[in-house]
mmCIF file of C-alpha atoms and ligand atoms in Angstrom:
data_model
loop_
_atom_site.group_PDB
_atom_site.id
_atom_site.type_symbol
_atom_site.label_atom_id
_atom_site.label_comp_id
_atom_site.label_asym_id
_atom_site.label_seq_id
_atom_site.Cartn_x
_atom_site.Cartn_y
_atom_site.Cartn_z
ATOM 1 C CA MET A 1 -1.371 12.970 24.132
ATOM 2 C CA LEU A 2 -1.812 9.191 24.263
ATOM 3 C CA LEU A 3 -5.381 7.955 24.869
ATOM 4 C CA VAL A 4 -5.165 4.646 26.761
ATOM 5 C CA ASN A 5 -7.509 2.097 28.359
ATOM 6 C CA ALA A 6 -9.970 2.172 25.471
ATOM 7 C CA THR A 7 -11.659 -0.253 23.127
ATOM 8 C CA VAL A 8 -10.806 1.197 19.731
ATOM 9 C CA ALA A 9 -13.026 0.520 16.702
ATOM 10 C CA THR A 10 -10.649 1.804 14.026
ATOM 11 C CA MET A 11 -12.995 0.596 11.211
ATOM 12 C CA SER A 12 -9.933 -0.655 9.302
ATOM 13 C CA GLU A 13 -10.601 -3.830 7.337
ATOM 14 C CA ASN A 14 -8.185 -6.006 9.358
ATOM 15 C CA ALA A 15 -10.736 -7.233 11.893
ATOM 16 C CA PRO A 16 -14.468 -6.879 12.608
ATOM 17 C CA TYR A 17 -14.866 -3.141 13.310
ATOM 18 C CA GLY A 18 -11.046 -2.963 13.020
ATOM 19 C CA LEU A 19 -11.302 -3.586 16.761
ATOM 20 C CA ILE A 20 -8.339 -3.198 19.139
ATOM 21 C CA PRO A 21 -9.547 -4.387 22.581
ATOM 22 C CA ASP A 22 -6.932 -2.731 24.827
ATOM 23 C CA GLY A 23 -6.036 0.036 22.417
ATOM 24 C CA ALA A 24 -4.208 3.347 22.478
ATOM 25 C CA ILE A 25 -4.358 6.366 20.181
ATOM 26 C CA LEU A 26 -1.598 8.959 19.916
ATOM 27 C CA LEU A 27 -2.895 12.404 18.951
ATOM 28 C CA GLU A 28 -0.615 15.089 17.527
ATOM 29 C CA ASP A 29 -2.238 18.438 16.844
ATOM 30 C CA ASP A 30 -5.288 17.739 14.669
ATOM 31 C CA ARG A 31 -4.116 14.300 13.500
ATOM 32 C CA VAL A 32 -3.869 10.729 14.700
ATOM 33 C CA ALA A 33 -0.142 9.958 14.845
ATOM 34 C CA TRP A 34 -0.386 6.304 15.893
ATOM 35 C CA VAL A 35 -2.995 3.695 16.862
ATOM 36 C CA GLY A 36 -2.510 0.133 18.100
ATOM 37 C CA PRO A 37 -2.438 -2.155 21.147
ATOM 38 C CA ARG A 38 -1.533 -0.288 24.330
ATOM 39 C CA ALA A 39 1.413 -2.654 24.903
ATOM 40 C CA ASP A 40 3.072 -1.358 21.714
ATOM 41 C CA ALA A 41 2.297 2.315 22.235
ATOM 42 C CA PRO A 42 5.010 4.980 21.925
ATOM 43 C CA LYS A 43 5.904 6.899 25.108
ATOM 44 C CA ALA A 44 3.790 10.001 25.696
ATOM 45 C CA ALA A 45 1.646 11.719 28.320
ATOM 46 C CA THR A 46 -1.401 9.491 28.766
ATOM 47 C CA ARG A 47 -5.115 10.081 29.307
ATOM 48 C CA ASP A 48 -7.135 7.170 30.789
ATOM 49 C CA MET A 49 -10.368 6.647 28.829
ATOM 50 C CA GLY A 50 -11.923 4.366 31.473
ATOM 51 C CA GLY A 51 -12.371 1.381 29.151
ATOM 52 C CA ARG A 52 -14.760 3.320 26.886
ATOM 53 C CA LEU A 53 -15.334 2.608 23.200
ATOM 54 C CA ILE A 54 -13.708 5.013 20.735
ATOM 55 C CA THR A 55 -14.877 5.154 17.107
ATOM 56 C CA PRO A 56 -14.183 7.633 14.334
ATOM 57 C CA ALA A 57 -16.500 10.634 14.683
ATOM 58 C CA LEU A 58 -19.663 9.733 12.762
ATOM 59 C CA ILE A 59 -20.419 11.109 9.297
ATOM 60 C CA ASP A 60 -23.945 11.955 8.083
ATOM 61 C CA CYS A 61 -23.442 11.850 4.310
ATOM 62 C CA HIS A 62 -26.980 12.840 3.173
ATOM 63 C CA THR A 63 -29.003 15.635 4.794
ATOM 64 C CA HIS A 64 -31.265 18.532 3.871
ATOM 65 C CA LEU A 65 -30.476 20.302 7.148
ATOM 66 C CA VAL A 66 -30.886 23.812 5.719
ATOM 67 C CA HIS A 67 -34.575 24.608 5.133
ATOM 68 C CA ALA A 68 -37.392 26.690 6.588
ATOM 69 C CA GLY A 69 -40.934 25.744 7.534
ATOM 70 C CA ASP A 70 -42.331 22.409 8.585
ATOM 71 C CA ARG A 71 -44.546 19.738 7.079
ATOM 72 C CA ALA A 72 -46.493 18.533 10.102
ATOM 73 C CA ARG A 73 -49.779 19.039 8.209
ATOM 74 C CA GLU A 74 -48.494 16.773 5.428
ATOM 75 C CA PHE A 75 -47.684 14.149 8.052
ATOM 76 C CA GLU A 76 -51.345 14.286 9.109
ATOM 77 C CA LEU A 77 -52.564 14.093 5.494
ATOM 78 C CA ARG A 78 -50.448 11.006 4.846
ATOM 79 C CA LEU A 79 -51.910 9.369 7.930
ATOM 80 C CA GLU A 80 -55.354 10.140 6.514
ATOM 81 C CA GLY A 81 -54.416 8.218 3.371
ATOM 82 C CA ALA A 82 -52.780 10.719 0.964
ATOM 83 C CA SER A 83 -49.541 9.489 -0.653
ATOM 84 C CA TYR A 84 -46.237 11.406 -0.793
ATOM 85 C CA GLU A 85 -46.521 11.625 -4.579
ATOM 86 C CA GLN A 86 -50.155 12.822 -4.458
ATOM 87 C CA ILE A 87 -49.241 15.594 -2.016
ATOM 88 C CA ALA A 88 -46.294 16.612 -4.212
ATOM 89 C CA ARG A 89 -48.434 16.725 -7.367
ATOM 90 C CA GLU A 90 -50.952 18.938 -5.574
ATOM 91 C CA GLY A 91 -48.311 21.549 -4.738
ATOM 92 C CA GLY A 92 -47.532 20.385 -1.211
ATOM 93 C CA GLY A 93 -44.431 18.415 -0.373
ATOM 94 C CA ILE A 94 -41.088 19.823 -1.488
ATOM 95 C CA ILE A 95 -42.758 22.914 -3.003
ATOM 96 C CA SER A 96 -44.242 23.968 0.353
ATOM 97 C CA THR A 97 -40.733 23.907 1.840
ATOM 98 C CA VAL A 98 -39.520 25.925 -1.155
ATOM 99 C CA THR A 99 -42.042 28.691 -0.372
ATOM 100 C CA ALA A 100 -40.888 28.877 3.261
ATOM 101 C CA THR A 101 -37.188 28.684 2.358
ATOM 102 C CA ARG A 102 -37.382 31.465 -0.235
ATOM 103 C CA ALA A 103 -38.946 33.732 2.389
ATOM 104 C CA ALA A 104 -36.042 33.160 4.812
ATOM 105 C CA SER A 105 -32.764 35.117 4.889
ATOM 106 C CA VAL A 106 -29.385 33.388 5.065
ATOM 107 C CA ALA A 107 -29.241 34.339 8.763
ATOM 108 C CA ASP A 108 -32.704 32.792 9.300
ATOM 109 C CA LEU A 109 -31.636 29.606 7.528
ATOM 110 C CA VAL A 110 -28.519 29.343 9.691
ATOM 111 C CA ALA A 111 -30.505 29.920 12.888
ATOM 112 C CA LEU A 112 -33.061 27.275 11.887
ATOM 113 C CA ALA A 113 -30.374 24.737 10.960
ATOM 114 C CA LEU A 114 -28.277 25.089 14.132
ATOM 115 C CA PRO A 115 -30.547 23.112 16.515
ATOM 116 C CA ARG A 116 -30.841 20.357 13.909
ATOM 117 C CA LEU A 117 -27.067 20.309 13.563
ATOM 118 C CA ASP A 118 -26.688 20.274 17.346
ATOM 119 C CA ALA A 119 -28.893 17.167 17.534
ATOM 120 C CA LEU A 120 -26.490 15.381 15.184
ATOM 121 C CA LEU A 121 -23.353 16.614 16.944
ATOM 122 C CA ALA A 122 -24.723 15.429 20.308
ATOM 123 C CA GLU A 123 -24.522 11.911 18.872
ATOM 124 C CA GLY A 124 -20.848 12.084 17.936
ATOM 125 C CA VAL A 125 -21.138 13.393 14.375
ATOM 126 C CA GLY A 126 -18.093 15.249 12.994
ATOM 127 C CA VAL A 127 -18.942 15.658 9.293
ATOM 128 C CA VAL A 128 -22.329 16.586 7.817
ATOM 129 C CA GLU A 129 -23.295 16.794 4.172
ATOM 130 C CA VAL A 130 -25.889 19.521 3.471
ATOM 131 C CA LYS A 131 -27.831 19.967 0.227
ATOM 132 C CA SER A 132 -29.523 22.896 -1.454
ATOM 133 C CA GLY A 133 -32.730 22.155 -3.367
ATOM 134 C CA TYR A 134 -35.448 24.144 -1.604
ATOM 135 C CA GLY A 135 -34.647 27.436 -3.343
ATOM 136 C CA LEU A 136 -35.159 26.608 -7.035
ATOM 137 C CA THR A 137 -34.074 30.089 -8.136
ATOM 138 C CA VAL A 138 -30.452 31.060 -8.729
ATOM 139 C CA GLU A 139 -30.269 33.333 -5.677
ATOM 140 C CA ALA A 140 -32.288 31.098 -3.341
ATOM 141 C CA GLU A 141 -30.139 28.059 -4.182
ATOM 142 C CA LEU A 142 -26.991 30.092 -3.519
ATOM 143 C CA ASP A 143 -28.414 31.356 -0.222
ATOM 144 C CA MET A 144 -29.017 27.785 0.972
ATOM 145 C CA LEU A 145 -25.414 26.875 0.207
ATOM 146 C CA ARG A 146 -24.126 30.066 1.860
ATOM 147 C CA ALA A 147 -26.107 29.100 4.972
ATOM 148 C CA ALA A 148 -24.651 25.570 4.862
ATOM 149 C CA ARG A 149 -21.096 26.916 4.627
ATOM 150 C CA ALA A 150 -21.778 29.393 7.458
ATOM 151 C CA LEU A 151 -22.595 26.514 9.835
ATOM 152 C CA GLU A 152 -18.944 25.498 9.838
ATOM 153 C CA ALA A 153 -17.947 28.749 11.525
ATOM 154 C CA ARG A 154 -20.607 28.290 14.206
ATOM 155 C CA ARG A 155 -19.839 24.753 15.381
ATOM 156 C CA PRO A 156 -16.861 22.345 15.499
ATOM 157 C CA VAL A 157 -17.957 20.354 12.434
ATOM 158 C CA ARG A 158 -16.967 19.865 8.839
ATOM 159 C CA ILE A 159 -19.724 20.688 6.314
ATOM 160 C CA VAL A 160 -19.705 19.194 2.830
ATOM 161 C CA THR A 161 -22.186 20.739 0.380
ATOM 162 C CA SER A 162 -24.191 19.293 -2.497
ATOM 163 C CA PHE A 163 -25.832 21.436 -5.158
ATOM 164 C CA LEU A 164 -29.372 20.040 -5.598
ATOM 165 C CA ALA A 165 -31.227 22.585 -7.742
ATOM 166 C CA ALA A 166 -32.549 19.616 -9.773
ATOM 167 C CA HIS A 167 -34.717 18.612 -6.805
ATOM 168 C CA ALA A 168 -38.169 19.707 -8.004
ATOM 169 C CA VAL A 169 -39.702 21.626 -10.882
ATOM 170 C CA PRO A 170 -41.054 25.002 -9.668
ATOM 171 C CA PRO A 171 -44.865 25.264 -9.887
ATOM 172 C CA GLY A 172 -46.075 25.977 -13.402
ATOM 173 C CA GLY A 173 -42.581 25.457 -14.802
ATOM 174 C CA ASP A 174 -41.226 23.116 -17.433
ATOM 175 C CA ALA A 175 -38.440 20.754 -16.317
ATOM 176 C CA ASP A 176 -36.122 21.294 -19.292
ATOM 177 C CA ALA A 177 -36.610 25.049 -19.305
ATOM 178 C CA TYR A 178 -35.928 25.125 -15.547
ATOM 179 C CA ILE A 179 -32.668 23.229 -16.027
ATOM 180 C CA ASP A 180 -31.529 25.742 -18.662
ATOM 181 C CA ALA A 181 -32.744 28.895 -16.945
ATOM 182 C CA VAL A 182 -31.954 28.078 -13.309
ATOM 183 C CA CYS A 183 -30.015 24.867 -12.597
ATOM 184 C CA ILE A 184 -27.127 25.362 -14.969
ATOM 185 C CA PRO A 185 -26.581 29.112 -14.381
ATOM 186 C CA ALA A 186 -26.923 28.570 -10.603
ATOM 187 C CA LEU A 187 -24.345 25.789 -10.723
ATOM 188 C CA HIS A 188 -21.825 28.007 -12.516
ATOM 189 C CA LYS A 189 -22.412 30.821 -10.039
ATOM 190 C CA ALA A 190 -22.329 28.631 -6.936
ATOM 191 C CA HIS A 191 -19.164 26.913 -8.120
ATOM 192 C CA ALA A 192 -17.476 30.252 -8.796
ATOM 193 C CA GLU A 193 -18.302 31.257 -5.215
ATOM 194 C CA GLY A 194 -16.755 28.038 -3.854
ATOM 195 C CA LEU A 195 -20.096 26.805 -2.559
ATOM 196 C CA VAL A 196 -20.257 23.394 -4.239
ATOM 197 C CA ASP A 197 -18.499 20.173 -3.241
ATOM 198 C CA ALA A 198 -20.687 17.844 -5.330
ATOM 199 C CA VAL A 199 -23.722 17.922 -7.618
ATOM 200 C CA ASP A 200 -26.895 16.000 -6.766
ATOM 201 C CA GLY A 201 -30.338 15.564 -8.355
ATOM 202 C CA PHE A 202 -33.700 13.884 -7.814
ATOM 203 C CA CYS A 203 -34.379 11.354 -10.560
ATOM 204 C CA GLU A 204 -38.019 10.345 -10.115
ATOM 205 C CA GLY A 205 -41.434 10.491 -11.773
ATOM 206 C CA ILE A 206 -42.331 13.548 -9.654
ATOM 207 C CA ALA A 207 -38.989 15.229 -10.413
ATOM 208 C CA PHE A 208 -36.494 14.762 -13.292
ATOM 209 C CA THR A 209 -35.763 12.102 -15.923
ATOM 210 C CA PRO A 210 -32.291 10.567 -16.329
ATOM 211 C CA ALA A 211 -31.844 12.579 -19.550
ATOM 212 C CA GLN A 212 -32.584 15.842 -17.723
ATOM 213 C CA ILE A 213 -30.293 14.947 -14.824
ATOM 214 C CA GLU A 214 -27.551 14.038 -17.264
ATOM 215 C CA ARG A 215 -27.564 17.575 -18.670
ATOM 216 C CA VAL A 216 -26.747 18.873 -15.177
ATOM 217 C CA PHE A 217 -24.135 16.136 -14.644
ATOM 218 C CA GLU A 218 -22.359 17.158 -17.840
ATOM 219 C CA VAL A 219 -21.928 20.689 -16.519
ATOM 220 C CA ALA A 220 -20.754 19.276 -13.181
ATOM 221 C CA ARG A 221 -18.107 17.198 -14.876
ATOM 222 C CA ALA A 222 -16.935 20.088 -17.036
ATOM 223 C CA LEU A 223 -16.403 22.004 -13.763
ATOM 224 C CA GLY A 224 -14.553 19.043 -12.227
ATOM 225 C CA LEU A 225 -17.267 18.404 -9.627
ATOM 226 C CA PRO A 226 -18.257 14.878 -8.539
ATOM 227 C CA VAL A 227 -21.883 13.788 -8.928
ATOM 228 C CA LYS A 228 -24.393 11.794 -6.894
ATOM 229 C CA LEU A 229 -28.117 11.203 -7.194
ATOM 230 C CA HIS A 230 -31.402 10.512 -5.397
ATOM 231 C CA ALA A 231 -32.095 7.368 -7.428
ATOM 232 C CA GLU A 232 -34.699 4.579 -7.545
ATOM 233 C CA GLN A 233 -36.443 5.820 -4.375
ATOM 234 C CA LEU A 234 -40.091 5.390 -5.401
ATOM 235 C CA SER A 235 -39.697 3.651 -8.759
ATOM 236 C CA HIS A 236 -36.990 2.323 -11.086
ATOM 237 C CA MET A 237 -35.937 5.216 -13.338
ATOM 238 C CA GLY A 238 -32.377 4.216 -14.248
ATOM 239 C CA GLY A 239 -30.726 6.841 -12.053
ATOM 240 C CA SER A 240 -28.230 4.523 -10.398
ATOM 241 C CA ALA A 241 -26.928 3.301 -13.775
ATOM 242 C CA LEU A 242 -26.626 6.959 -14.813
ATOM 243 C CA VAL A 243 -24.534 7.809 -11.727
ATOM 244 C CA ALA A 244 -22.369 4.743 -12.318
ATOM 245 C CA ARG A 245 -21.804 5.833 -15.915
ATOM 246 C CA HIS A 246 -20.519 9.149 -14.563
ATOM 247 C CA ARG A 247 -18.408 7.341 -11.933
ATOM 248 C CA GLY A 248 -20.419 9.195 -9.306
ATOM 249 C CA LEU A 249 -19.766 9.198 -5.580
ATOM 250 C CA SER A 250 -23.109 7.682 -4.585
ATOM 251 C CA ALA A 251 -26.615 6.630 -5.556
ATOM 252 C CA ASP A 252 -28.940 7.360 -2.650
ATOM 253 C CA HIS A 253 -32.163 5.626 -1.495
ATOM 254 C CA VAL A 254 -31.924 2.884 -4.199
ATOM 255 C CA GLU A 255 -34.876 0.827 -2.924
ATOM 256 C CA TYR A 256 -35.819 -0.068 -6.524
ATOM 257 C CA ALA A 257 -32.260 -0.707 -7.761
ATOM 258 C CA THR A 258 -31.754 -4.006 -9.577
ATOM 259 C CA GLU A 259 -28.995 -6.588 -9.649
ATOM 260 C CA ALA A 260 -27.710 -5.010 -12.899
ATOM 261 C CA ASP A 261 -27.598 -1.610 -11.146
ATOM 262 C CA ALA A 262 -25.608 -3.188 -8.305
ATOM 263 C CA ARG A 263 -23.142 -4.601 -10.811
ATOM 264 C CA ALA A 264 -22.724 -1.216 -12.533
ATOM 265 C CA MET A 265 -22.306 0.605 -9.213
ATOM 266 C CA ALA A 266 -19.686 -1.884 -8.026
ATOM 267 C CA ALA A 267 -17.704 -1.494 -11.245
ATOM 268 C CA ALA A 268 -17.817 2.303 -10.938
ATOM 269 C CA GLY A 269 -16.989 2.364 -7.214
ATOM 270 C CA THR A 270 -20.294 4.146 -6.540
ATOM 271 C CA VAL A 271 -21.534 3.904 -2.932
ATOM 272 C CA ALA A 272 -25.157 2.947 -2.155
ATOM 273 C CA VAL A 273 -26.396 5.422 0.482
ATOM 274 C CA LEU A 274 -29.282 3.778 2.345
ATOM 275 C CA LEU A 275 -31.836 6.101 3.949
ATOM 276 C CA PRO A 276 -34.078 4.115 6.284
ATOM 277 C CA GLY A 277 -35.693 7.269 7.714
ATOM 278 C CA ALA A 278 -37.480 7.978 4.405
ATOM 279 C CA PHE A 279 -38.414 4.312 3.972
ATOM 280 C CA TYR A 280 -39.908 4.329 7.462
ATOM 281 C CA THR A 281 -41.699 7.677 7.171
ATOM 282 C CA LEU A 282 -43.291 6.866 3.817
ATOM 283 C CA HIS A 283 -44.340 3.357 4.928
ATOM 284 C CA GLU A 284 -42.382 1.898 2.027
ATOM 285 C CA THR A 285 -42.373 -1.854 1.653
ATOM 286 C CA GLN A 286 -39.615 -2.466 -0.911
ATOM 287 C CA ALA A 287 -36.281 -2.518 0.918
ATOM 288 C CA PRO A 288 -33.061 -1.800 -1.009
ATOM 289 C CA PRO A 289 -31.355 -4.871 -2.521
ATOM 290 C CA VAL A 290 -28.814 -5.294 0.275
ATOM 291 C CA ALA A 291 -28.007 -8.894 -0.685
ATOM 292 C CA ALA A 292 -27.159 -7.837 -4.254
ATOM 293 C CA PHE A 293 -25.034 -4.932 -2.978
ATOM 294 C CA ARG A 294 -23.145 -7.367 -0.740
ATOM 295 C CA ALA A 295 -22.773 -9.981 -3.476
ATOM 296 C CA HIS A 296 -21.343 -7.466 -5.965
ATOM 297 C CA GLY A 297 -19.256 -5.543 -3.445
ATOM 298 C CA VAL A 298 -21.149 -2.230 -3.513
ATOM 299 C CA PRO A 299 -20.111 -0.266 -0.395
ATOM 300 C CA MET A 300 -23.158 0.708 1.673
ATOM 301 C CA ALA A 301 -23.421 3.949 3.648
ATOM 302 C CA LEU A 302 -26.263 4.982 5.963
ATOM 303 C CA ALA A 303 -27.536 8.516 6.541
ATOM 304 C CA THR A 304 -30.462 10.400 8.073
ATOM 305 C CA ASP A 305 -31.751 12.181 4.918
ATOM 306 C CA ALA A 306 -32.776 14.774 7.546
ATOM 307 C CA ASN A 307 -35.482 16.814 5.777
ATOM 308 C CA PRO A 308 -38.853 18.325 6.645
ATOM 309 C CA GLY A 309 -40.951 15.943 4.549
ATOM 310 C CA SER A 310 -39.971 12.378 3.775
ATOM 311 C CA SER A 311 -37.455 11.901 6.588
ATOM 312 C CA PRO A 312 -37.765 14.221 9.594
ATOM 313 C CA LEU A 313 -35.009 12.211 11.279
ATOM 314 C CA PHE A 314 -32.261 14.039 13.149
ATOM 315 C CA SER A 315 -30.634 11.052 14.841
ATOM 316 C CA LEU A 316 -27.856 9.145 13.105
ATOM 317 C CA LEU A 317 -27.892 6.554 15.908
ATOM 318 C CA LEU A 318 -31.534 5.845 15.110
ATOM 319 C CA ALA A 319 -30.599 5.554 11.418
ATOM 320 C CA LEU A 320 -28.070 2.891 12.496
ATOM 321 C CA ASN A 321 -30.758 0.977 14.328
ATOM 322 C CA MET A 322 -33.209 1.323 11.426
ATOM 323 C CA GLY A 323 -30.556 0.171 8.935
ATOM 324 C CA CYS A 324 -30.210 -3.034 10.930
ATOM 325 C CA THR A 325 -33.870 -3.610 11.765
ATOM 326 C CA LEU A 326 -35.516 -2.481 8.514
ATOM 327 C CA PHE A 327 -32.778 -3.343 5.987
ATOM 328 C CA ARG A 328 -31.047 -6.205 7.842
ATOM 329 C CA LEU A 329 -27.593 -4.646 7.818
ATOM 330 C CA THR A 330 -25.252 -6.116 10.388
ATOM 331 C CA PRO A 331 -24.300 -3.664 13.166
ATOM 332 C CA GLU A 332 -20.781 -3.695 11.698
ATOM 333 C CA GLU A 333 -22.049 -2.784 8.212
ATOM 334 C CA ALA A 334 -24.178 -0.068 9.802
ATOM 335 C CA LEU A 335 -21.237 1.430 11.709
ATOM 336 C CA ARG A 336 -19.041 1.282 8.582
ATOM 337 C CA GLY A 337 -21.930 2.997 6.808
ATOM 338 C CA VAL A 338 -21.674 6.058 9.056
ATOM 339 C CA THR A 339 -17.859 6.123 9.194
ATOM 340 C CA ALA A 340 -15.511 4.663 6.561
ATOM 341 C CA VAL A 341 -18.089 4.210 3.791
ATOM 342 C CA ALA A 342 -19.799 7.547 4.507
ATOM 343 C CA ALA A 343 -16.406 9.253 4.081
ATOM 344 C CA ARG A 344 -16.015 7.537 0.738
ATOM 345 C CA ALA A 345 -19.515 8.632 -0.294
ATOM 346 C CA LEU A 346 -18.344 12.217 0.254
ATOM 347 C CA GLY A 347 -15.022 11.714 -1.507
ATOM 348 C CA LEU A 348 -13.096 12.286 1.737
ATOM 349 C CA ASP A 349 -10.031 10.206 2.548
ATOM 350 C CA ASP A 350 -8.842 11.814 5.790
ATOM 351 C CA CYS A 351 -11.686 10.725 8.086
ATOM 352 C CA GLY A 352 -14.084 7.867 8.845
ATOM 353 C CA MET A 353 -11.296 5.633 10.113
ATOM 354 C CA ILE A 354 -8.815 5.782 12.987
ATOM 355 C CA ALA A 355 -5.361 5.469 11.436
ATOM 356 C CA ALA A 356 -2.036 7.312 11.442
ATOM 357 C CA GLY A 357 -2.324 10.456 9.341
ATOM 358 C CA LYS A 358 -6.119 10.753 9.499
ATOM 359 C CA ARG A 359 -7.815 13.664 11.231
ATOM 360 C CA ALA A 360 -8.198 13.288 15.003
ATOM 361 C CA ASP A 361 -12.000 13.259 14.745
ATOM 362 C CA LEU A 362 -13.230 10.728 17.311
ATOM 363 C CA ALA A 363 -16.349 9.801 19.251
ATOM 364 C CA VAL A 364 -15.989 8.405 22.773
ATOM 365 C CA TRP A 365 -18.896 6.256 23.982
ATOM 366 C CA ASP A 366 -20.030 4.932 27.341
ATOM 367 C CA VAL A 367 -20.418 1.433 25.936
ATOM 368 C CA ARG A 368 -18.130 -1.603 25.806
ATOM 369 C CA GLN A 369 -18.836 -3.015 22.350
ATOM 370 C CA PRO A 370 -19.609 -1.400 19.006
ATOM 371 C CA ALA A 371 -22.879 -3.292 18.366
ATOM 372 C CA GLU A 372 -24.367 -1.340 21.294
ATOM 373 C CA LEU A 373 -24.416 1.780 19.104
ATOM 374 C CA ALA A 374 -26.935 0.161 16.745
ATOM 375 C CA TYR A 375 -29.138 -1.872 19.021
ATOM 376 C CA ARG A 376 -30.667 0.613 21.465
ATOM 377 C CA ILE A 377 -33.512 2.883 20.321
ATOM 378 C CA GLY A 378 -33.617 6.474 21.530
ATOM 379 C CA PHE A 379 -30.607 6.281 23.830
ATOM 380 C CA ASN A 380 -27.454 8.330 23.385
ATOM 381 C CA PRO A 381 -24.319 6.973 25.095
ATOM 382 C CA LEU A 382 -21.904 9.639 23.773
ATOM 383 C CA ALA A 383 -19.301 10.666 26.358
ATOM 384 C CA GLU A 384 -17.394 13.209 24.252
ATOM 385 C CA ARG A 385 -16.430 14.228 20.721
ATOM 386 C CA ILE A 386 -12.816 14.904 19.828
ATOM 387 C CA ILE A 387 -12.689 17.088 16.704
ATOM 388 C CA GLY A 388 -9.343 18.052 15.188
ATOM 389 C CA GLY A 389 -7.747 16.813 18.428
ATOM 390 C CA GLU A 390 -9.863 19.132 20.583
ATOM 391 C CA VAL A 391 -12.239 17.707 23.193
ATOM 392 C CA PHE A 392 -15.922 18.738 23.186
ATOM 393 C CA ALA A 393 -17.785 17.190 26.117
HETATM 394 N N1 LIG B 1 -35.811 12.603 -1.603
HETATM 395 C C1 LIG B 1 -35.764 12.865 -0.316
HETATM 396 O O1 LIG B 1 -35.698 12.050 0.519
HETATM 397 C C2 LIG B 1 -35.736 14.300 -0.106
HETATM 398 N N2 LIG B 1 -35.629 14.763 -1.428
HETATM 399 C C3 LIG B 1 -35.679 13.761 -2.237
HETATM 400 O O2 LIG B 1 -35.546 13.905 -3.418
HETATM 401 C C4 LIG B 1 -36.974 14.780 0.571
HETATM 402 C C5 LIG B 1 -37.604 15.973 0.018
HETATM 403 C C6 LIG B 1 -38.806 16.439 0.772
HETATM 404 O O3 LIG B 1 -39.801 15.707 0.915
HETATM 405 O O4 LIG B 1 -38.769 17.595 1.224
HETATM 406 FE FE1 LIG B 2 -32.665 13.336 0.280
#
């Protein structure tokens, strides 16, 4: 099948957006066999795309989609003046989601996650990263990852998991003892069950120190698992330098990262995952050092950070808009951030770009130019998703 009469944003580096104005894409089974100007296209049965824009299917490379409960009360408290950190220290925040998540079965967690996943898919998403981190016991962490894996059988989507037991210290617990008694044994068990694609942590004053995170990273590396980290979100803790030292996939949030961090990340090939939904929700004022990331060549991804507390954002298109408006990304950087760079942040090399040999995971949009995907607020122009060569309208 040859898709013709389309504007194709391949996201290759050859041109802005890798754009091919009158483009064609040859699909063979679940792969792209050829892409280029229509005039050069190989002979095949054609499908007229009506001049629509085609991009790679979008990739949300940082979510906490699997969780139970809600934090609407916390939203009210913050509006009355309480800070995110204050609420967390008083046993609200992440810990309140932990209580609700532990009480849920795997089937409950799947059922709760599906509508959130559907919201993402409706905007052309084809790959979603999902983290654990609201269980904080061996079994509850495993259950979250089992629920994440189960989503893949329920919808046409690829799920990539991150093990995030080092997300919060359980109430009354000691951080180091928790890492020994829960994090490390849970990681071994989850890995043995094939539940872990990468290992994450939360390096922050209200969570874990770089030294504590590093103990988990060492186990990850012994198991051959890549690492990533919630780093420099609320303060500068040295998490991004730690990830770079471990040649990690990504450092996420990174509002408080420095020029030296940017240099270390660039040298290590570590992606900066920008999460404007959390910045917006928490009324943060320090934006990530985008100019330093650009200057040093740190690839920037964008994601929703979809979670019940700091970023109840279930729209990747809105994250695109926020990345441009709040962080001053260009619409091209933003679109790369949810396609080619997001794939890299997940260690995937068969998606996020339209090129021969890549998966036929595409999003078809009722717009004429790629910048339209970033500039509207609360409008979804998706016409269809093509996942593994199959059309989902
Ligand atoms: N940073 C985040 O954005 C999520 N976790 C983290 O470490 C949010 C966690 C939450 O508030 O539930
Ligand atoms: Fe997060």
